[in-house]
Amino acid sequence: MVWTIYHNPRCSKSRESLALLQANGIEPTVRLYLENPPDAATLRQLLSQLQLPARALLRDGEPEYDALDLANPQLSDDHILATLARHPRLLQRPIISNGQRAVLGRPPENLLQLL
C-alpha cells in the first residue's frame, strides 16, 4: 500500500498526522503541496477517496477565499478544483491517502480510520 500525505510542515495538524503515521510504522510519501501542488485530476481522485464534495477541501479562512468569491454556491466542483490547483494555500490540510481511501487529518485521529 502506498501512503501519501499532502503536508505543510508549518501546520501542527499536519505534523501530528505525519507523526501518527510514523508511530504506526508507516513512512508515507510526503508531498509538500505548497511547493508541488496537486493538479485538478489528482484532486478529483482524492475527492473520490475522501467521499466528500469539492467544497470540503477549501480553507475558508484564507484571504484568497474571499478574493476569489469561493463562497459562491454556484461554483462547480471543476471550478473549485481548478482554483485549488492554482492556489494550493486554499487546500485543507493534511490529506492522507493509502491509495484507495483518504481522510482529512483534522483532527489527526481521523487517519485512524485508514489504519
mmCIF file of C-alpha atoms in Angstrom:
data_model
loop_
_atom_site.group_PDB
_atom_site.id
_atom_site.type_symbol
_atom_site.label_atom_id
_atom_site.label_comp_id
_atom_site.label_asym_id
_atom_site.label_seq_id
_atom_site.Cartn_x
_atom_site.Cartn_y
_atom_site.Cartn_z
ATOM 1 C CA MET A 1 0.000 0.000 0.000
ATOM 2 C CA VAL A 2 1.356 3.414 -0.986
ATOM 3 C CA TRP A 3 0.685 6.106 1.598
ATOM 4 C CA THR A 4 0.827 9.797 0.761
ATOM 5 C CA ILE A 5 0.409 12.806 2.995
ATOM 6 C CA TYR A 6 -0.257 16.213 1.467
ATOM 7 C CA HIS A 7 1.789 18.041 4.039
ATOM 8 C CA ASN A 8 2.552 21.540 5.244
ATOM 9 C CA PRO A 9 5.347 21.329 7.840
ATOM 10 C CA ARG A 10 4.245 24.672 9.337
ATOM 11 C CA CYS A 11 0.836 23.198 10.247
ATOM 12 C CA SER A 12 0.588 21.490 13.637
ATOM 13 C CA LYS A 13 -2.190 19.137 12.478
ATOM 14 C CA SER A 14 -0.099 18.111 9.505
ATOM 15 C CA ARG A 15 2.938 17.450 11.707
ATOM 16 C CA GLU A 16 0.791 15.486 14.171
ATOM 17 C CA SER A 17 -0.705 13.396 11.365
ATOM 18 C CA LEU A 18 2.736 12.592 9.960
ATOM 19 C CA ALA A 19 3.956 11.614 13.446
ATOM 20 C CA LEU A 20 0.894 9.378 13.951
ATOM 21 C CA LEU A 21 1.581 7.592 10.670
ATOM 22 C CA GLN A 22 5.225 7.095 11.604
ATOM 23 C CA ALA A 23 4.273 5.874 15.093
ATOM 24 C CA ASN A 24 2.227 3.189 13.336
ATOM 25 C CA GLY A 25 5.204 2.101 11.227
ATOM 26 C CA ILE A 26 4.133 3.921 8.065
ATOM 27 C CA GLU A 27 6.636 6.050 6.169
ATOM 28 C CA PRO A 28 4.433 7.872 3.686
ATOM 29 C CA THR A 29 5.416 9.772 0.610
ATOM 30 C CA VAL A 30 5.442 13.352 1.883
ATOM 31 C CA ARG A 31 4.120 15.742 -0.721
ATOM 32 C CA LEU A 32 4.794 19.354 0.163
ATOM 33 C CA TYR A 33 1.687 20.563 -1.626
ATOM 34 C CA LEU A 34 2.566 24.267 -1.377
ATOM 35 C CA GLU A 35 5.758 23.619 -3.351
ATOM 36 C CA ASN A 36 4.329 20.871 -5.556
ATOM 37 C CA PRO A 37 0.570 21.468 -5.839
ATOM 38 C CA PRO A 38 -1.673 18.618 -6.951
ATOM 39 C CA ASP A 39 -3.355 19.186 -10.288
ATOM 40 C CA ALA A 40 -7.132 19.122 -10.719
ATOM 41 C CA ALA A 41 -7.102 15.454 -11.795
ATOM 42 C CA THR A 42 -5.216 14.425 -8.642
ATOM 43 C CA LEU A 43 -7.590 16.482 -6.518
ATOM 44 C CA ARG A 44 -10.558 14.770 -8.206
ATOM 45 C CA GLN A 45 -9.040 11.372 -7.382
ATOM 46 C CA LEU A 46 -8.549 12.448 -3.758
ATOM 47 C CA LEU A 47 -12.173 13.620 -3.619
ATOM 48 C CA SER A 48 -13.283 10.189 -4.741
ATOM 49 C CA GLN A 49 -11.182 8.592 -1.991
ATOM 50 C CA LEU A 50 -12.422 11.092 0.597
ATOM 51 C CA GLN A 51 -16.058 10.761 -0.498
ATOM 52 C CA LEU A 52 -16.513 14.487 0.052
ATOM 53 C CA PRO A 53 -17.686 17.375 -2.135
ATOM 54 C CA ALA A 54 -15.003 19.645 -3.604
ATOM 55 C CA ARG A 55 -16.071 22.488 -1.324
ATOM 56 C CA ALA A 56 -14.915 20.427 1.697
ATOM 57 C CA LEU A 57 -11.320 20.866 0.510
ATOM 58 C CA LEU A 58 -11.432 24.655 0.759
ATOM 59 C CA ARG A 59 -9.891 26.596 3.628
ATOM 60 C CA ASP A 60 -12.334 29.450 4.038
ATOM 61 C CA GLY A 61 -10.113 31.466 6.371
ATOM 62 C CA GLU A 62 -7.529 32.318 3.730
ATOM 63 C CA PRO A 63 -7.627 35.774 2.065
ATOM 64 C CA GLU A 64 -7.851 34.148 -1.377
ATOM 65 C CA TYR A 65 -11.150 32.539 -0.401
ATOM 66 C CA ASP A 66 -12.904 35.914 -0.242
ATOM 67 C CA ALA A 67 -10.877 37.487 -3.046
ATOM 68 C CA LEU A 68 -11.869 34.680 -5.443
ATOM 69 C CA ASP A 69 -15.533 34.645 -4.307
ATOM 70 C CA LEU A 70 -15.302 30.985 -3.341
ATOM 71 C CA ALA A 71 -18.299 31.248 -1.013
ATOM 72 C CA ASN A 72 -20.457 31.486 -4.140
ATOM 73 C CA PRO A 73 -22.688 28.368 -4.017
ATOM 74 C CA GLN A 74 -22.980 28.390 -7.824
ATOM 75 C CA LEU A 75 -19.342 27.368 -8.327
ATOM 76 C CA SER A 76 -18.906 23.936 -9.862
ATOM 77 C CA ASP A 77 -16.619 21.252 -8.496
ATOM 78 C CA ASP A 78 -14.475 21.689 -11.619
ATOM 79 C CA HIS A 79 -14.063 25.393 -10.860
ATOM 80 C CA ILE A 80 -13.172 24.704 -7.222
ATOM 81 C CA LEU A 81 -10.633 22.009 -8.137
ATOM 82 C CA ALA A 82 -9.006 24.223 -10.779
ATOM 83 C CA THR A 83 -8.804 27.035 -8.226
ATOM 84 C CA LEU A 84 -7.214 24.737 -5.645
ATOM 85 C CA ALA A 85 -4.634 23.618 -8.192
ATOM 86 C CA ARG A 86 -3.716 27.276 -8.855
ATOM 87 C CA HIS A 87 -3.949 28.373 -5.203
ATOM 88 C CA PRO A 88 -2.740 25.441 -3.063
ATOM 89 C CA ARG A 89 -2.798 27.542 0.102
ATOM 90 C CA LEU A 90 -6.587 27.102 -0.022
ATOM 91 C CA LEU A 91 -6.318 23.304 0.290
ATOM 92 C CA GLN A 92 -7.396 21.745 3.575
ATOM 93 C CA ARG A 93 -4.522 20.012 5.264
ATOM 94 C CA PRO A 94 -3.350 17.478 5.725
ATOM 95 C CA ILE A 95 -4.865 14.948 3.362
ATOM 96 C CA ILE A 96 -3.693 11.390 3.934
ATOM 97 C CA SER A 97 -4.253 8.704 1.311
ATOM 98 C CA ASN A 98 -3.466 4.999 1.337
ATOM 99 C CA GLY A 99 -4.096 4.810 -2.411
ATOM 100 C CA GLN A 100 -7.664 3.566 -2.022
ATOM 101 C CA ARG A 101 -9.171 5.750 0.677
ATOM 102 C CA ALA A 102 -8.242 9.125 2.099
ATOM 103 C CA VAL A 103 -9.055 11.291 5.108
ATOM 104 C CA LEU A 104 -8.541 14.865 6.189
ATOM 105 C CA GLY A 105 -6.197 14.939 9.162
ATOM 106 C CA ARG A 106 -8.292 17.482 11.067
ATOM 107 C CA PRO A 107 -8.142 16.139 13.707
ATOM 108 C CA PRO A 108 -5.155 13.835 13.170
ATOM 109 C CA GLU A 109 -7.094 10.977 14.778
ATOM 110 C CA ASN A 110 -9.223 10.843 11.604
ATOM 111 C CA LEU A 111 -6.455 8.888 9.961
ATOM 112 C CA LEU A 112 -7.028 6.006 12.386
ATOM 113 C CA GLN A 113 -9.910 5.113 10.052
ATOM 114 C CA LEU A 114 -7.302 4.107 7.477
ATOM 115 C CA LEU A 115 -5.016 2.105 9.760
#
